[in-house]
Coordinates of C-alpha atoms and ligand atoms in Angstrom, one line a residue:
X22 CA -43.9 -17.0 -17.1
X23 CA -45.3 -14.1 -15.2
X24 CA -43.7 -15.1 -12.0
X25 CA -40.3 -15.4 -13.8
X26 CA -40.8 -11.9 -15.1
X27 CA -41.6 -10.5 -11.7
X28 CA -38.5 -12.3 -10.3
X29 CA -36.4 -10.7 -12.9
X30 CA -37.9 -7.3 -12.2
X31 CA -37.1 -7.7 -8.5
X32 CA -33.6 -8.8 -9.3
X33 CA -33.2 -5.7 -11.5
X34 CA -34.4 -3.4 -8.8
X35 CA -32.0 -5.0 -6.3
X36 CA -29.1 -4.4 -8.7
X37 CA -30.2 -0.9 -9.2
X38 CA -30.4 -0.2 -5.5
X39 CA -27.0 -1.8 -5.0
X40 CA -25.5 0.5 -7.6
X41 CA -27.2 3.5 -6.1
X42 CA -25.8 2.6 -2.6
X43 CA -22.3 2.1 -4.1
X44 CA -22.5 5.5 -5.8
X45 CA -23.6 7.2 -2.7
X46 CA -20.8 5.6 -0.8
X47 CA -18.2 6.6 -3.3
X48 CA -19.5 10.2 -3.2
X49 CA -19.4 10.3 0.6
X50 CA -15.8 8.8 0.6
X51 CA -14.7 11.5 -2.0
X52 CA -16.0 14.4 0.1
X53 CA -14.6 12.9 3.4
X54 CA -11.3 12.5 1.5
X55 CA -11.3 16.2 0.4
X56 CA -12.1 17.4 3.9
X57 CA -9.4 15.1 5.4
X58 CA -6.9 16.4 2.9
X59 CA -7.8 20.0 3.8
X60 CA -7.2 19.4 7.5
X61 CA -4.1 17.3 6.9
X62 CA -2.7 20.1 4.8
X63 CA -3.4 22.7 7.5
X64 CA -1.7 20.5 10.2
X65 CA 1.4 19.6 8.2
X66 CA 3.3 22.9 8.4
X67 CA 2.6 23.8 12.1
X68 CA 3.6 20.3 13.0
X69 CA 7.0 20.7 11.3
X70 CA 7.3 24.0 13.2
X71 CA 6.6 22.3 16.5
X72 CA 9.1 19.6 15.8
X73 CA 11.7 22.2 14.9
X74 CA 11.2 24.0 18.2
X75 CA 11.5 20.8 20.2
X76 CA 14.7 20.0 18.5
X77 CA 16.1 23.4 19.4
X78 CA 15.0 23.0 23.0
X79 CA 16.7 19.6 23.2
X80 CA 20.0 20.9 21.8
X81 CA 20.1 23.4 24.7
X82 CA 19.7 20.8 27.4
X83 CA 22.8 19.4 29.0
X84 CA 23.7 15.7 28.3
X85 CA 22.0 13.4 30.8
X86 CA 19.2 15.8 31.5
X87 CA 16.0 13.8 32.1
X88 CA 14.0 16.3 30.0
X89 CA 15.8 14.9 26.9
X90 CA 13.9 11.6 27.1
X91 CA 10.6 13.5 27.5
X92 CA 11.4 15.6 24.4
X93 CA 12.3 12.5 22.5
X94 CA 8.9 11.0 23.3
X95 CA 7.3 14.2 22.1
X96 CA 9.3 14.0 18.8
X97 CA 8.3 10.4 18.3
X98 CA 4.6 11.3 18.7
X99 CA 5.0 14.2 16.3
X100 CA 6.6 11.7 13.8
X101 CA 3.5 9.5 14.2
X102 CA 1.1 12.4 13.5
X103 CA 3.2 13.5 10.6
X104 CA 3.0 10.0 9.1
X105 CA -0.8 9.9 9.5
X106 CA -1.1 13.3 7.9
X107 CA 1.1 12.4 4.9
X108 CA -0.8 9.2 4.4
X109 CA -4.1 11.0 4.4
X110 CA -2.8 13.5 1.9
X111 CA -1.4 11.0 -0.6
X112 CA -4.7 9.0 -0.2
X113 CA -7.0 12.0 -0.8
X114 CA -4.9 13.8 -3.3
X115 CA -3.0 11.2 -5.3
X116 CA -0.2 12.7 -7.5
X117 CA -0.4 12.3 -11.3
X118 CA 1.9 9.5 -12.4
X119 CA 5.0 10.5 -14.3
X120 CA 5.9 7.5 -16.5
X121 CA 9.3 6.3 -17.5
X122 CA 10.8 3.0 -18.6
X123 CA 11.7 1.1 -15.5
X124 CA 13.5 -2.2 -14.7
X125 CA 11.5 -3.6 -11.9
X126 CA 14.5 -5.7 -10.7
X127 CA 16.5 -2.6 -10.2
X128 CA 13.7 -0.8 -8.5
X129 CA 13.3 -3.7 -6.0
X130 CA 17.0 -3.9 -5.5
X131 CA 17.0 -0.2 -4.5
X132 CA 14.1 -0.7 -2.1
X133 CA 15.8 -3.6 -0.4
X134 CA 19.0 -1.6 0.0
X135 CA 17.0 1.3 1.5
X136 CA 15.3 -1.1 4.0
X137 CA 18.5 -3.1 4.9
X138 CA 18.9 -1.4 8.3
X139 CA 15.2 -2.1 9.2
X140 CA 15.6 -5.8 8.1
X141 CA 18.7 -6.1 10.2
X142 CA 17.1 -4.4 13.2
X143 CA 14.3 -7.0 13.3
X144 CA 16.5 -10.0 12.4
X145 CA 14.8 -10.4 9.1
X146 CA 16.6 -12.5 6.5
X147 CA 15.8 -11.4 2.9
X148 CA 15.9 -13.3 -0.3
X149 CA 15.7 -12.1 -3.9
X150 CA 14.6 -14.4 -6.7
X151 CA 14.7 -12.0 -9.6
X152 CA 14.2 -13.3 -13.1
X153 CA 16.9 -12.0 -15.3
X154 CA 15.9 -10.0 -18.3
X155 CA 12.2 -9.3 -17.4
X156 CA 10.7 -6.7 -19.8
X157 CA 11.1 -3.1 -18.7
X158 CA 7.7 -1.4 -18.0
X159 CA 6.4 2.1 -18.4
X160 CA 5.8 3.1 -14.8
X161 CA 6.1 6.0 -12.3
X162 CA 9.1 4.8 -10.4
X163 CA 8.5 6.9 -7.3
X164 CA 4.8 5.8 -7.0
X165 CA 5.6 2.1 -7.6
X166 CA 8.5 2.3 -5.1
X167 CA 6.0 3.7 -2.6
X168 CA 3.6 0.8 -3.4
X169 CA 6.2 -1.8 -2.6
X170 CA 7.5 0.1 0.4
X171 CA 4.0 -0.1 2.0
X172 CA 4.0 -3.9 1.5
X173 CA 7.5 -4.3 2.8
X174 CA 6.8 -2.1 5.9
X175 CA 3.7 -4.2 6.7
X176 CA 5.8 -7.4 6.4
X177 CA 8.4 -6.0 8.8
X178 CA 5.6 -5.0 11.2
X179 CA 4.2 -8.6 11.0
X180 CA 7.6 -10.1 12.0
X181 CA 8.6 -8.4 15.2
X182 CA 10.5 -11.5 16.3
X183 CA 12.3 -11.9 13.0
X184 CA 11.6 -14.0 9.9
X185 CA 12.2 -14.2 6.2
X186 CA 11.1 -11.8 3.5
X187 CA 11.3 -13.0 -0.1
X188 CA 10.7 -11.1 -3.3
X189 CA 10.3 -12.8 -6.6
X190 CA 9.9 -11.4 -10.0
X191 CA 8.7 -13.4 -13.0
X192 CA 7.3 -12.7 -16.4
X193 CA 4.9 -14.5 -18.7
X194 CA 4.9 -13.9 -22.4
X195 CA 1.6 -13.3 -24.1
X196 CA -0.1 -16.1 -26.0
X197 CA -3.5 -16.6 -27.6
X198 CA -5.2 -16.9 -24.3
X199 CA -3.7 -14.2 -22.2
X200 CA -1.7 -11.0 -22.6
X201 CA 1.9 -10.9 -21.2
X202 CA 2.5 -9.8 -17.7
X203 CA 5.2 -9.1 -15.1
X204 CA 4.7 -10.3 -11.6
X205 CA 6.3 -9.3 -8.3
X206 CA 5.6 -11.7 -5.4
X207 CA 6.4 -10.5 -1.9
X208 CA 6.2 -13.1 0.9
X209 CA 6.8 -12.9 4.6
X210 CA 6.8 -15.4 7.4
X211 CA 4.9 -13.2 9.9
X212 CA 1.5 -13.3 11.5
X213 CA -0.4 -13.8 8.2
X214 CA -3.8 -12.3 7.4
X215 CA -7.0 -13.9 8.8
X216 CA -9.0 -15.3 5.9
X217 CA -12.0 -13.1 6.9
X218 CA -9.9 -10.0 6.5
X219 CA -8.3 -10.8 3.1
X220 CA -11.0 -8.7 1.3
X221 CA -10.8 -5.9 3.8
X222 CA -7.1 -5.1 4.1
X223 CA -7.2 -3.0 0.9
X224 CA -10.1 -0.9 2.2
X225 CA -9.1 2.6 3.4
X226 CA -8.8 2.9 7.2
X227 CA -8.9 -0.9 7.8
X228 CA -6.2 -1.6 10.3
X229 CA -5.5 -4.1 13.1
X230 CA -2.5 -2.2 14.4
X231 CA -2.7 0.2 17.2
X232 CA -0.6 2.8 15.4
X233 CA -1.8 2.1 11.9
X234 CA -3.8 4.5 9.7
X235 CA -5.0 1.7 7.6
X236 CA -4.2 3.6 4.4
X237 CA -0.9 1.8 3.4
X238 CA -2.5 -0.9 1.3
X239 CA -5.3 1.2 -0.1
X240 CA -2.7 3.6 -1.4
X241 CA -0.7 0.6 -2.8
X242 CA -3.7 -0.8 -4.5
X243 CA -4.6 2.5 -6.1
X244 CA -1.1 3.0 -7.4
X245 CA -1.0 -0.6 -8.9
X246 CA -4.4 0.0 -10.5
X247 CA -3.3 3.4 -11.9
X248 CA -0.7 1.3 -13.8
X249 CA -3.3 -1.1 -15.1
X250 CA -2.1 -3.8 -12.7
X251 CA -3.7 -5.9 -9.9
X252 CA -2.8 -6.9 -6.4
X253 CA -3.9 -9.8 -4.4
X254 CA -3.0 -11.5 -1.1
X255 CA -2.8 -15.1 -0.1
X256 CA -1.7 -17.0 3.0
X257 CA 1.2 -19.3 2.0
X258 CA 1.1 -22.9 3.2
X259 CA 3.5 -22.5 6.1
X260 CA 2.8 -19.1 7.7
X261 CA 2.8 -15.4 6.9
X262 CA 1.3 -13.5 4.0
X263 CA 2.1 -13.3 0.3
X264 CA 1.2 -10.4 -2.0
X265 CA 1.2 -10.8 -5.7
X266 CA 1.4 -7.7 -7.9
X267 CA 0.8 -8.2 -11.7
X268 CA 1.5 -5.5 -14.3
X269 CA 0.4 -5.9 -17.9
X270 CA 3.3 -6.2 -20.3
X271 CA 3.4 -4.2 -23.5
X272 CA 3.3 -6.3 -26.7
X273 CA 6.8 -7.4 -27.5
X274 CA 8.2 -5.8 -30.6
X275 CA 10.5 -8.2 -32.3
X276 CA 14.0 -6.9 -32.2
X277 CA 15.2 -5.7 -35.7
Ligands
ATP308 N1 2.3 -8.7 5.7 C1 1.2 -8.7 6.5 N2 1.0 -9.7 7.4 C2 -0.1 -9.7 8.2 N3 -1.1 -8.7 8.1 C3 -1.0 -7.8 7.2 C4 0.2 -7.7 6.3 N4 0.0 -6.6 5.5 C5 -1.2 -6.1 5.9 N5 -1.7 -6.7 6.9 C6 -3.0 -6.4 7.6 O1 -3.7 -5.4 6.8 C7 -4.0 -4.3 7.6 C8 -4.0 -3.0 6.7 O2 -2.7 -2.7 6.2 P1 -2.4 -1.2 5.8 O3 -0.9 -1.2 5.4 O4 -3.4 -0.8 4.8 O5 -2.6 -0.4 7.1 P2 -1.7 -0.5 8.5 O6 -0.4 -1.1 8.2 O7 -2.5 -1.1 9.5 O8 -1.5 1.1 8.8 P3 -0.4 2.0 8.1 O9 0.0 1.4 6.7 O10 -1.0 3.3 8.0 O11 0.8 2.0 9.0 C9 -3.0 -4.3 8.7 O12 -3.5 -3.6 9.8 C10 -2.9 -5.8 8.9 O13 -3.9 -6.3 9.7
MG309 MG1 0.8 -0.5 6.5

């Protein structure tokens, strides 16, 4: 009996230590985040200024001047820095959600229209399997749009040689066992996620891409969780990656 007690005591101490480490880590992340946001904020405006000047310089150059290509390269590097800075800011200082009633099918339709030129550029065929009449949800449409955009951009980057990007929406009514939910499933036929990375891809700063900040999916996850939802990834049988986003569904009020 005594040895059982001391085992329990040891286990309790292990759990306590674990919690303590987690808290310390969260604390450290929060202060790093604040500092990063401060720096990002300081960089954003001068960067826009520099981009403006380069654009003016470029306009003054005659067509065919070799300097134009150089300035274009400078502009594309500035764009890259700007993206990193904006990602850092929305990671460290997330905006408060502004909820309204949203039809997810419509929101996804808009996102696909917005991305159509990108899909075309990389020879990506898209497919929409949207369940008609899924319940409308109370969401922040801009934030949720951003969440799906990050997933779609990753899919595009995972299919440089072309492929297929499928989005499916479905709903499940509540029953005794589970509350109702609305799901959005986004599947690509790209490189897929290595199984040892499936837990890490949502962590801030985890990236396997040369030009990635590794913040896309952690921002996506936070937005989904802000709405009481969940996100998970799986590798479909064939090839590629599949992201499932589930939002809880409000209890259906019977129509009068
Ligand atoms: N659809 C996908 N197919 C294959 N790998 C993916 C996919 N989506 C995400 N990943 C993996 O998850 C990592 C993290 O993604 P995340 O969007 O957070 O950052 P990133 O895309 O690398 O950088 P950023 O979003 O800042 O451009 C990627 O580097 C990639 O390894
Ligand atoms: Mg990304």
